[in-house]
Coordinates of C-alpha atoms and ligand atoms in Angstrom, one line a residue:
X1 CA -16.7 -23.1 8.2
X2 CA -15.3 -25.0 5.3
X3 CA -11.9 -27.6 6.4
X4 CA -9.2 -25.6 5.5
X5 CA -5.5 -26.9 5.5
X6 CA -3.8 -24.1 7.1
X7 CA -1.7 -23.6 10.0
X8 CA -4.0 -21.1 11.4
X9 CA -7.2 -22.6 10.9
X10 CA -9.8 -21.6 13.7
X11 CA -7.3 -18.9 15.3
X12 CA -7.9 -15.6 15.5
X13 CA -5.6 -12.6 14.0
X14 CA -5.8 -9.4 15.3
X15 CA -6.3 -5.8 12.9
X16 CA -6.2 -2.3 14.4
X17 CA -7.9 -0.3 12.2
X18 CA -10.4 2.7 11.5
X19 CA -10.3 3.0 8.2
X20 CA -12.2 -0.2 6.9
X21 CA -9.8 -2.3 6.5
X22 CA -11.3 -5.2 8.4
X23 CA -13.5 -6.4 5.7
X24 CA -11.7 -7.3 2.9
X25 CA -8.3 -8.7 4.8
X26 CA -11.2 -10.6 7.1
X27 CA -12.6 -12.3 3.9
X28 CA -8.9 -13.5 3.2
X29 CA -8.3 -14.8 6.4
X30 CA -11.5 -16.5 6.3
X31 CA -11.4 -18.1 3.0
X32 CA -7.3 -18.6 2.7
X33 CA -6.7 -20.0 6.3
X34 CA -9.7 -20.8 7.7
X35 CA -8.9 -17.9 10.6
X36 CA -11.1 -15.5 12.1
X37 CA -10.3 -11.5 12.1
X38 CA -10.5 -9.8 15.8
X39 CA -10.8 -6.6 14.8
X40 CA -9.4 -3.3 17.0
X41 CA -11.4 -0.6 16.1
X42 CA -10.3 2.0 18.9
X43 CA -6.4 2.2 18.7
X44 CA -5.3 5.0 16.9
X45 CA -2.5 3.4 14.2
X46 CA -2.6 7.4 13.0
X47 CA -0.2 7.8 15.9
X48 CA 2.5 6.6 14.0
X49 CA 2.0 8.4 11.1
X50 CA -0.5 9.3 9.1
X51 CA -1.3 10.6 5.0
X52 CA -2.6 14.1 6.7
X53 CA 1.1 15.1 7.1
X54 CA 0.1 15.6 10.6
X55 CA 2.2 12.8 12.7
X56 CA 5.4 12.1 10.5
X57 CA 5.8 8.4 9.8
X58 CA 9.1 7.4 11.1
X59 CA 11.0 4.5 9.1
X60 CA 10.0 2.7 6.3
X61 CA 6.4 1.5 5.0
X62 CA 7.2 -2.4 6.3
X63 CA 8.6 -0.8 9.6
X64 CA 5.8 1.2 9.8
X65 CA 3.6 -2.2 9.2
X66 CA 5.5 -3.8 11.6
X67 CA 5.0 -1.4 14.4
X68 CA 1.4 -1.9 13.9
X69 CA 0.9 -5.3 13.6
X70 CA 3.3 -5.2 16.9
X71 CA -0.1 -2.9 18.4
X72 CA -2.5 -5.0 17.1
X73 CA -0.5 -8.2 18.9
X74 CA -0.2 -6.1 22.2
X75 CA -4.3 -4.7 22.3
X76 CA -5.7 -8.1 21.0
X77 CA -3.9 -10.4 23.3
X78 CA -3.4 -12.9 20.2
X79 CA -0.5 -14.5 19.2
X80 CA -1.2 -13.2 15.3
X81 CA -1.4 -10.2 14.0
X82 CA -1.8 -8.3 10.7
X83 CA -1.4 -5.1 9.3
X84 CA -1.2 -2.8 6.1
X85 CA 0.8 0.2 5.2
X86 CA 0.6 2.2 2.0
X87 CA 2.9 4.6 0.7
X88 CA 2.5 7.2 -2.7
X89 CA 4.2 9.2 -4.5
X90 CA 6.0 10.0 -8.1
X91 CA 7.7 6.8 -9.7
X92 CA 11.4 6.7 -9.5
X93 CA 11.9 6.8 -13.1
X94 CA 8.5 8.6 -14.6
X95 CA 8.1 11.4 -12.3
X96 CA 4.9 12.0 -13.8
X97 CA 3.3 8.8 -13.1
X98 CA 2.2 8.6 -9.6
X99 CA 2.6 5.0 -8.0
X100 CA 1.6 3.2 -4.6
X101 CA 3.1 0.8 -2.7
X102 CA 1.5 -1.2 -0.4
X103 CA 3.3 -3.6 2.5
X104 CA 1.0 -5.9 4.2
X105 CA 3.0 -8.0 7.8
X106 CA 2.0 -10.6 9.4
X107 CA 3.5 -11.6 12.6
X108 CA 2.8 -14.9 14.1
X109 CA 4.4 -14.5 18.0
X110 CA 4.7 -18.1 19.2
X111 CA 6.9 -19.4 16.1
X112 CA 8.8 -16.2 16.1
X113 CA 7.9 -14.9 12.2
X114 CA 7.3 -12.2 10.4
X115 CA 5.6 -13.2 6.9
X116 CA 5.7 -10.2 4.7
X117 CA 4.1 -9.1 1.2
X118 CA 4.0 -6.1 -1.1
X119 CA 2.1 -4.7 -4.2
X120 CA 3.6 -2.1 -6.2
X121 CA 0.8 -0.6 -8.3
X122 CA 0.4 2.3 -11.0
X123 CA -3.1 2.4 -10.2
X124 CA -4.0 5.4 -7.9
X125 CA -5.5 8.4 -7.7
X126 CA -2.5 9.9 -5.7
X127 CA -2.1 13.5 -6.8
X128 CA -1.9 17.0 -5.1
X129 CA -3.0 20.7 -6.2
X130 CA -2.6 23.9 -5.5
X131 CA -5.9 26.5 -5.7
X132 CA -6.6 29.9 -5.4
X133 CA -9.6 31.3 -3.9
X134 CA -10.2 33.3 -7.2
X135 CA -10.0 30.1 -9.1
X136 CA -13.1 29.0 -7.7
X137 CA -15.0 32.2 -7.9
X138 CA -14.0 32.3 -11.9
X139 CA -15.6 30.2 -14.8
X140 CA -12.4 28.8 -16.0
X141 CA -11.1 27.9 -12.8
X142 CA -13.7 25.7 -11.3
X143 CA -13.8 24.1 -14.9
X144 CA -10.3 23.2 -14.1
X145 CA -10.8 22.3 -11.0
X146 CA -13.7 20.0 -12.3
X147 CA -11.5 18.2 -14.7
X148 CA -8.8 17.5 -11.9
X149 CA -11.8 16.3 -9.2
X150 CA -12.9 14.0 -12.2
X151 CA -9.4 12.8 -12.8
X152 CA -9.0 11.6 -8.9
X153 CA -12.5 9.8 -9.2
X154 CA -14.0 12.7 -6.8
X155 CA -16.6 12.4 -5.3
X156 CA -16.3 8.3 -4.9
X157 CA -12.5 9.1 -3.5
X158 CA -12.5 11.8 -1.0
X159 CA -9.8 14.6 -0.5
X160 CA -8.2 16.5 2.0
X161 CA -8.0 20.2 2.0
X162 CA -6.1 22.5 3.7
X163 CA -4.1 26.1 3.5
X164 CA -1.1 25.9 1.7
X165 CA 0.9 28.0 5.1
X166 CA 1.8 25.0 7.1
X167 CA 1.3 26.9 10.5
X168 CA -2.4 27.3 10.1
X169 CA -3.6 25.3 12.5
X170 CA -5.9 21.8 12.4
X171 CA -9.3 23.6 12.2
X172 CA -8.4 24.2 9.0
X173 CA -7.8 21.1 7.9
X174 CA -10.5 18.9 6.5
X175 CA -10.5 15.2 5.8
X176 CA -12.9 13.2 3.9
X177 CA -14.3 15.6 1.9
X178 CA -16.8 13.5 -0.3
X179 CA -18.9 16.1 -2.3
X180 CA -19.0 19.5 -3.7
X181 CA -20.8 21.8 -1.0
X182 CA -18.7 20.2 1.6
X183 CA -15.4 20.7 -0.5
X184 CA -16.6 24.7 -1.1
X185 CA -17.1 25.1 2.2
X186 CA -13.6 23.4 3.2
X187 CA -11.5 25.6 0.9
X188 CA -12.9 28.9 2.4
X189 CA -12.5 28.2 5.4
X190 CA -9.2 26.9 4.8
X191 CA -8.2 29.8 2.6
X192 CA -9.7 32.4 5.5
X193 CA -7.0 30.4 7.4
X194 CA -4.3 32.3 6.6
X195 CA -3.0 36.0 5.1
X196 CA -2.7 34.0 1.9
X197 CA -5.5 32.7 0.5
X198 CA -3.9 29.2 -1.1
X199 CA -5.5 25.9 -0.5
X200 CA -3.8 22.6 -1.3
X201 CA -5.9 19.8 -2.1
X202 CA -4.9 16.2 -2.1
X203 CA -6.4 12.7 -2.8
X204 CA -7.4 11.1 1.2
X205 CA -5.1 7.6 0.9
X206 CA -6.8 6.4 4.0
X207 CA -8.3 3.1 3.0
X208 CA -12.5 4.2 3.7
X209 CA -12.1 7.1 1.4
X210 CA -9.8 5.7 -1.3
X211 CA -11.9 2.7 -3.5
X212 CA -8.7 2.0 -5.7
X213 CA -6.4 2.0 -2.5
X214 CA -9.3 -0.6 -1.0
X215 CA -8.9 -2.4 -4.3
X216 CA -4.9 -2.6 -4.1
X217 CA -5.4 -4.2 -0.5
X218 CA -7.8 -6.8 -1.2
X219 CA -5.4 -8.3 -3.4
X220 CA -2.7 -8.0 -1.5
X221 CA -4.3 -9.8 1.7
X222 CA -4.9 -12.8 -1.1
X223 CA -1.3 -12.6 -2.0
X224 CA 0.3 -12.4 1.4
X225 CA -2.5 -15.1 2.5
X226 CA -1.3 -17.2 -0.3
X227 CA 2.3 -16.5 0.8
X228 CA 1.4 -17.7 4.5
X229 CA -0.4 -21.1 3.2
X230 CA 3.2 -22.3 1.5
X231 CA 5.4 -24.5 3.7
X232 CA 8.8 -24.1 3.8
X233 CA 10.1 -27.8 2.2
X234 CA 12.8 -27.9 4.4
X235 CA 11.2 -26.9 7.8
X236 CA 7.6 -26.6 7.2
X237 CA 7.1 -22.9 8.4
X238 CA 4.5 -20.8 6.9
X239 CA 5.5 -18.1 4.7
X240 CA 7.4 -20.0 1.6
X241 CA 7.7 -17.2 -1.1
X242 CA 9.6 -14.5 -3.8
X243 CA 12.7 -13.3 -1.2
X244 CA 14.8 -11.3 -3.9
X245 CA 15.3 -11.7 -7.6
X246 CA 18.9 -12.1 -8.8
X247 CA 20.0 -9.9 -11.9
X248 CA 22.4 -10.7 -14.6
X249 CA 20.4 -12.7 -17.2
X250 CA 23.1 -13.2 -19.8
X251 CA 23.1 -11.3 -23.5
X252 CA 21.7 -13.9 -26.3
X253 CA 24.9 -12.8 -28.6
X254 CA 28.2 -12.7 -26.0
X255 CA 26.4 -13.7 -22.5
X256 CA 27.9 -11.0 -21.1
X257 CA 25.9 -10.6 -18.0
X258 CA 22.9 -7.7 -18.0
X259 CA 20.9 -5.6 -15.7
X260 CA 17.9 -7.7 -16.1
X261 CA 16.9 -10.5 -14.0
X262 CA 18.1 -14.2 -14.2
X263 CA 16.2 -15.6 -11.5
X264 CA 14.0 -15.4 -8.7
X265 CA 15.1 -17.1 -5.3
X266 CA 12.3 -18.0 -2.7
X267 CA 13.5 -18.4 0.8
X268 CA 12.2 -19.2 4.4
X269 CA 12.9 -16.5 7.4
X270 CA 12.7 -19.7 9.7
X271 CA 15.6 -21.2 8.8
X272 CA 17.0 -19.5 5.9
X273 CA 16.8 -22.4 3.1
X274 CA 16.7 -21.1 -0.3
X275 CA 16.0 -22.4 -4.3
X276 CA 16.8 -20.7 -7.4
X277 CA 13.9 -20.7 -9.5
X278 CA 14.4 -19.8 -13.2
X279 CA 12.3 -16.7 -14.6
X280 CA 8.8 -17.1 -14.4
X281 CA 8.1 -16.0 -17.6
X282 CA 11.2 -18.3 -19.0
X283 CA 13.5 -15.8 -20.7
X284 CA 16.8 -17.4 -20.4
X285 CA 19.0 -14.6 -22.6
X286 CA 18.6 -10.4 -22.4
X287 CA 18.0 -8.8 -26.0
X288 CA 21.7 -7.5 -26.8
X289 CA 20.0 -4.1 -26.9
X290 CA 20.1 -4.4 -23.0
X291 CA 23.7 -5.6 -22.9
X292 CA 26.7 -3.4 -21.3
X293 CA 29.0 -5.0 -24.1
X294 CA 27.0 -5.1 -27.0
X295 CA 25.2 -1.9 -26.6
X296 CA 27.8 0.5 -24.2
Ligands
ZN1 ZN1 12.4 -23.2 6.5
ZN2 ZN1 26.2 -8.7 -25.6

């Protein structure tokens, strides 16, 4: 193994997962801090909540990330652990654009910290539809349906399928579904499911059927891998970064103070020192446009 200057190098980090996350936040570990992955393949993370709509997730994506790193730490008998959590859905201003937001934790036991990244990313497949069973039995219908499996990047992404009645029951439900016979057969029998025959389909977010959601966590194990390798200057714990950015970057005409932000302050959850950075991409006035005074 190369020398790496890390604070980790040569330990090992425990991952439960069973959706194939283990190789690409492995090759992070491996090349960013010289530590090794000890992989969990047979604990069930879905238990606290999965895409399926089957176990609620209870709290938010990073709580949710925290309570399975916490696993991981438990099962692996490390002192380090990681994990990832994604959620989807419509972005908060453009409904019609979906978005995803990925959290990745992790928790080193012995020097008490929890070092913490996330990627907010417009690219995903996340999307949801309703079909009728005489949809797919008509010409017009399955060309529809065609055009929607091409926009989700069906058959490489799979999809989940199920009755559109919630109290159909699990048989009916069917995961993974990664090509056209099996997705057929999947929306009869889901349809036969229940008085009404309605099937929803939606885009499988777990990581080994999702290429774009794989895509969004490799580069989020660099960033938060990135994040871990930067010493706090004041104490020297791992996990230097981005805390919050503070708004009120003045207007160019009356510096009245906007919306937008002025700076960006990195902190340390050891020990709570903090800088002020200026903007990264050095705007130091907002476009009176953007201003409360000049443009009520
Ligand atoms: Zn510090
Ligand atoms: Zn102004």
């Amino acid at each position: 193994m190369p020398q790496i200057s890390s604070p980790y190098a040569g330990e090992r980090v425990a991952l439960a997962t069973r959706h194939g996350k283990q190789r690409v936040i492995g090759r992070s570990l491996r090349h960013g801090l010289g530590a090794e992955l000890l992989h969990l393949p047979d604990i069930d993370t879905d238990a606290l909540g999965s895409f399926c709509g089957t176990v609620e997730r209870r709290g938010t994506a990073l709580e949710a990330g925290i309570a399975k790193a916490e696993l991981a730490l438990e099962h692996g008998g490390t002192g380090l652990a990681i994990a990832s959590e994604g959620s989807f859905g419509p972005h908060p201003a453009l409904p019609l654009l979906a978005v995803g937001l990925e959290v990745m934790v992790f928790l080193d036991r012995e020097r008490g910290l929890t070092i913490q990244e996330q990627l907010l990313t417009r690219r995903t497949n996340f999307a949801q539809r309703q079909l009728s069973l005489a949809a797919i039995d008509s010409e017009s219908g399955r060309a529809d349906l065609q055009r929607w499996l091409q926009a989700v990047g069906f058959p490489s992404h799979g999809l989940i399928v199920r009755p559109q009645a919630h109290n159909a029951g699990a048989a009916a439900l069917h995961k993974g579904v990664h090509d056209w016979p099996t997705l057929l057969t999947a929306i009869r029998t889901a349809a036969a499911a229940t008085p009404e025959p309605v099937v929803l389909l939606d885009t499988d977010m777990r990581a080994h059927c999702n290429p774009t959601r794989m895509a969004s966590i490799r580069q989020l194990s660099f960033r938060l891998v990135r994040r871990i390798r930067s010493l706090c200057p004041a104490c020297g714990a791992p996990g230097w970064g981005l805390e919050r950015h503070q708004a009120g970057l003045p207007c160019a005409w009356c510096r009245t103070p906007t919306s937008l932000n002025q700076a960006e302050i990195f902190g340390c959850r050891q020990c709570g020192h903090e800088q002020r950075r200026p903007r990264h991409d050095g705007l130091e006035a907002a476009d009176p446009g953007q201003c409360p005074s000049c443009n009520p």
